[in-house]
GROMACS .gro file of C-alpha atoms in nm:
model
  188
    1MET     CA    1   0.000   0.000   0.000
    2ARG     CA    2   0.145   0.329  -0.108
    3ILE     CA    3   0.044   0.682  -0.193
    4ILE     CA    4   0.042   0.714  -0.571
    5SER     CA    5   0.074   1.086  -0.636
    6GLY     CA    6   0.107   1.431  -0.485
    7LYS     CA    7   0.278   1.563  -0.175
    8TYR     CA    8   0.325   1.219  -0.014
    9LYS     CA    9   0.390   1.026  -0.337
   10GLY     CA   10   0.569   0.695  -0.283
   11ARG     CA   11   0.516   0.686   0.094
   12ARG     CA   12   0.407   0.346   0.221
   13LEU     CA   13   0.099   0.305   0.436
   14ILE     CA   14   0.097   0.055   0.720
   15SER     CA   15  -0.170  -0.160   0.881
   16PRO     CA   16  -0.033  -0.228   1.230
   17HIS     CA   17  -0.370  -0.286   1.400
   18GLY     CA   18  -0.546  -0.566   1.222
   19LYS     CA   19  -0.625  -0.696   0.880
   20VAL     CA   20  -0.775  -0.465   0.617
   21ARG     CA   21  -0.860  -0.493   0.248
   22PRO     CA   22  -0.701  -0.183   0.092
   23THR     CA   23  -0.805  -0.042  -0.243
   24LEU     CA   24  -0.570  -0.173  -0.513
   25ASP     CA   25  -0.326   0.083  -0.657
   26MET     CA   26  -0.470   0.035  -1.007
   27VAL     CA   27  -0.824   0.108  -0.884
   28LYS     CA   28  -0.710   0.400  -0.670
   29GLY     CA   29  -0.505   0.544  -0.956
   30SER     CA   30  -0.799   0.527  -1.197
   31LEU     CA   31  -1.039   0.679  -0.946
   32PHE     CA   32  -0.813   0.973  -0.868
   33SER     CA   33  -0.741   1.031  -1.237
   34ILE     CA   34  -1.117   1.066  -1.291
   35LEU     CA   35  -1.161   1.297  -0.991
   36GLN     CA   36  -0.859   1.514  -1.072
   37GLY     CA   37  -0.951   1.533  -1.439
   38ARG     CA   38  -1.285   1.686  -1.333
   39GLY     CA   39  -1.124   1.926  -1.085
   40LEU     CA   40  -1.291   1.765  -0.785
   41ILE     CA   41  -0.994   1.722  -0.551
   42ASP     CA   42  -0.824   2.061  -0.513
   43GLY     CA   43  -0.952   2.218  -0.191
   44ALA     CA   44  -1.211   1.943  -0.134
   45ARG     CA   45  -1.351   1.857   0.207
   46CYS     CA   46  -1.345   1.475   0.220
   47LEU     CA   47  -1.497   1.201   0.430
   48ASP     CA   48  -1.348   0.850   0.424
   49ILE     CA   49  -1.609   0.607   0.564
   50PHE     CA   50  -1.489   0.251   0.636
   51CYS     CA   51  -1.146   0.415   0.623
   52GLY     CA   52  -0.930   0.115   0.716
   53THR     CA   53  -0.573   0.237   0.659
   54GLY     CA   54  -0.701   0.575   0.542
   55GLY     CA   55  -0.560   0.517   0.194
   56LEU     CA   56  -0.832   0.696  -0.003
   57GLY     CA   57  -0.852   0.999   0.225
   58ILE     CA   58  -0.474   1.028   0.250
   59GLU     CA   59  -0.443   1.003  -0.130
   60ALA     CA   60  -0.693   1.290  -0.162
   61LEU     CA   61  -0.497   1.499   0.091
   62SER     CA   62  -0.174   1.421  -0.092
   63ARG     CA   63  -0.330   1.550  -0.415
   64GLY     CA   64  -0.457   1.878  -0.272
   65ALA     CA   65  -0.777   1.815  -0.076
   66GLU     CA   66  -0.826   2.068   0.203
   67SER     CA   67  -0.929   1.824   0.477
   68CYS     CA   68  -1.043   1.471   0.548
   69THR     CA   69  -1.248   1.315   0.824
   70PHE     CA   70  -1.189   0.943   0.876
   71ALA     CA   71  -1.469   0.722   1.011
   72ASP     CA   72  -1.468   0.352   1.098
   73VAL     CA   73  -1.535   0.126   1.393
   74ASP     CA   74  -1.155   0.110   1.427
   75THR     CA   75  -0.967   0.417   1.307
   76SER     CA   76  -0.631   0.315   1.457
   77ASN     CA   77  -0.473   0.219   1.122
   78ALA     CA   78  -0.572   0.547   0.958
   79LYS     CA   79  -0.453   0.738   1.266
   80ALA     CA   80  -0.117   0.558   1.258
   81ASN     CA   81  -0.072   0.653   0.892
   82THR     CA   82  -0.173   1.017   0.930
   83ASP     CA   83   0.052   1.047   1.237
   84MET     CA   84   0.340   0.893   1.039
   85LEU     CA   85   0.288   1.155   0.766
   86GLY     CA   86   0.233   1.442   1.010
   87ILE     CA   87  -0.122   1.509   0.890
   88SER     CA   88  -0.378   1.650   1.132
   89CYS     CA   89  -0.728   1.506   1.072
   90ARG     CA   90  -1.051   1.430   1.250
   91PHE     CA   91  -1.133   1.069   1.340
   92ILE     CA   92  -1.477   0.933   1.421
   93ARG     CA   93  -1.465   0.593   1.585
   94ALA     CA   94  -1.814   0.461   1.507
   95ASP     CA   95  -2.003   0.254   1.254
   96TYR     CA   96  -2.115   0.436   0.940
   97ARG     CA   97  -2.471   0.488   1.065
   98LYS     CA   98  -2.359   0.667   1.381
   99ALA     CA   99  -2.089   0.860   1.193
  100VAL     CA  100  -2.338   0.993   0.936
  101LYS     CA  101  -2.587   1.079   1.213
  102LEU     CA  102  -2.320   1.267   1.411
  103LEU     CA  103  -2.197   1.462   1.107
  104SER     CA  104  -2.555   1.540   1.008
  105ALA     CA  105  -2.629   1.675   1.357
  106GLU     CA  106  -2.316   1.891   1.329
  107ARG     CA  107  -2.434   2.012   0.986
  108LYS     CA  108  -2.103   1.910   0.828
  109THR     CA  109  -2.095   1.875   0.450
  110PHE     CA  110  -1.836   1.717   0.224
  111ASP     CA  111  -1.736   1.754  -0.139
  112LEU     CA  112  -1.605   1.398  -0.171
  113ILE     CA  113  -1.720   1.097   0.030
  114PHE     CA  114  -1.527   0.772  -0.007
  115CYS     CA  115  -1.708   0.456   0.104
  116ASP     CA  116  -1.522   0.126   0.098
  117PRO     CA  117  -1.728  -0.116   0.310
  118PRO     CA  118  -1.642  -0.484   0.353
  119TYR     CA  119  -1.734  -0.669   0.033
  120GLY     CA  120  -1.917  -0.944   0.224
  121ALA     CA  121  -2.151  -0.697   0.394
  122ASP     CA  122  -2.454  -0.535   0.234
  123PHE     CA  123  -2.362  -0.186   0.360
  124TRP     CA  124  -2.296  -0.052   0.010
  125ARG     CA  125  -2.673  -0.049  -0.059
  126ASP     CA  126  -2.749   0.158   0.250
  127ILE     CA  127  -2.457   0.398   0.259
  128ALA     CA  128  -2.550   0.624  -0.035
  129LEU     CA  129  -2.905   0.664   0.096
  130ARG     CA  130  -2.786   0.753   0.445
  131VAL     CA  131  -2.529   0.999   0.313
  132CYS     CA  132  -2.786   1.177   0.092
  133ASP     CA  133  -3.066   1.166   0.349
  134GLY     CA  134  -2.828   1.283   0.621
  135GLY     CA  135  -2.749   1.601   0.430
  136ILE     CA  136  -2.373   1.561   0.462
  137LEU     CA  137  -2.302   1.562   0.087
  138ASP     CA  138  -2.245   1.912  -0.049
  139LYS     CA  139  -2.484   2.022  -0.326
  140ASN     CA  140  -2.222   1.949  -0.593
  141GLY     CA  141  -2.057   1.669  -0.397
  142VAL     CA  142  -1.971   1.320  -0.514
  143ILE     CA  143  -1.994   0.984  -0.335
  144ILE     CA  144  -1.762   0.703  -0.443
  145VAL     CA  145  -1.874   0.357  -0.330
  146GLU     CA  146  -1.631   0.069  -0.376
  147HIS     CA  147  -1.788  -0.277  -0.371
  148SER     CA  148  -1.790  -0.616  -0.539
  149SER     CA  149  -1.849  -0.604  -0.914
  150LYS     CA  150  -2.103  -0.884  -0.858
  151ASN     CA  151  -2.337  -0.633  -0.691
  152ASP     CA  152  -2.612  -0.448  -0.877
  153LEU     CA  153  -2.608  -0.074  -0.930
  154ILE     CA  154  -2.720   0.133  -0.634
  155ASN     CA  155  -3.080   0.235  -0.707
  156ALA     CA  156  -3.248   0.509  -0.511
  157PRO     CA  157  -3.466   0.800  -0.626
  158GLU     CA  158  -3.241   1.056  -0.455
  159ASN     CA  159  -2.924   0.926  -0.620
  160CYS     CA  160  -2.796   0.921  -0.972
  161ILE     CA  161  -2.521   0.683  -1.074
  162ILE     CA  162  -2.303   0.899  -1.292
  163GLU     CA  163  -2.052   0.633  -1.378
  164ARG     CA  164  -1.960   0.277  -1.292
  165ARG     CA  165  -1.607   0.149  -1.336
  166VAL     CA  166  -1.525  -0.221  -1.302
  167PHE     CA  167  -1.179  -0.360  -1.225
  168GLY     CA  168  -1.209  -0.739  -1.205
  169GLU     CA  169  -1.385  -0.809  -0.875
  170THR     CA  170  -1.400  -0.441  -0.778
  171ALA     CA  171  -1.662  -0.188  -0.887
  172LEU     CA  172  -1.663   0.186  -0.825
  173ASP     CA  173  -1.999   0.362  -0.836
  174ILE     CA  174  -1.959   0.739  -0.864
  175ILE     CA  175  -2.276   0.910  -0.746
  176THR     CA  176  -2.407   1.264  -0.722
  177ARG     CA  177  -2.691   1.377  -0.499
  178GLY     CA  178  -2.923   1.420  -0.797
  179ASP     CA  179  -3.210   1.579  -0.601
  180ASP     CA  180  -3.347   1.690  -0.936
  181GLU     CA  181  -3.222   1.683  -1.293
  182SER     CA  182  -3.079   2.035  -1.267
  183ASP     CA  183  -2.822   1.906  -1.017
  184ILE     CA  184  -2.686   1.656  -1.268
  185CYS     CA  185  -2.433   1.838  -1.480
  186GLY     CA  186  -2.293   1.563  -1.699
  187SER     CA  187  -2.086   1.262  -1.617
  188VAL     CA  188  -1.785   1.225  -1.396
   0.00000   0.00000   0.00000
């Protein structure tokens, strides 16, 4: 696990506190090429739910995101990596439901929300709904949900799948709030 580009390029990430399933470099590289190509990273406020090692949030920070909040039932791996890099971030040690509820109560909004739940769990269906219903996605924000390519598209009236990318067993669904058609300004 390494940081692909930006300020911390080439730095290795560690997982000292338990087993995690990090996003593959090829998948991460493709995702961030898409996001950077659309100008979505520079100055972005990010949320990394199911953060694990913090790889997605740290990659965003390395490439110019303004801030990142890391949420997971165990944030110790992400904390170890941000401490190693000297990055100051917020950590929410809670499951995704409680994290979204807390951030919603605080009226926090994010430009980019990374969700990489365990592939064996069915969280990927619920997460986009909770994020949109919780009001934590900025009006022009984007949610990226990583899940098994065997799963169906996320279908919900409040969401619009802008793009799906498949990398073997991994799928990335890139979603905008899509409250109405005027919010959907093309594809990512």
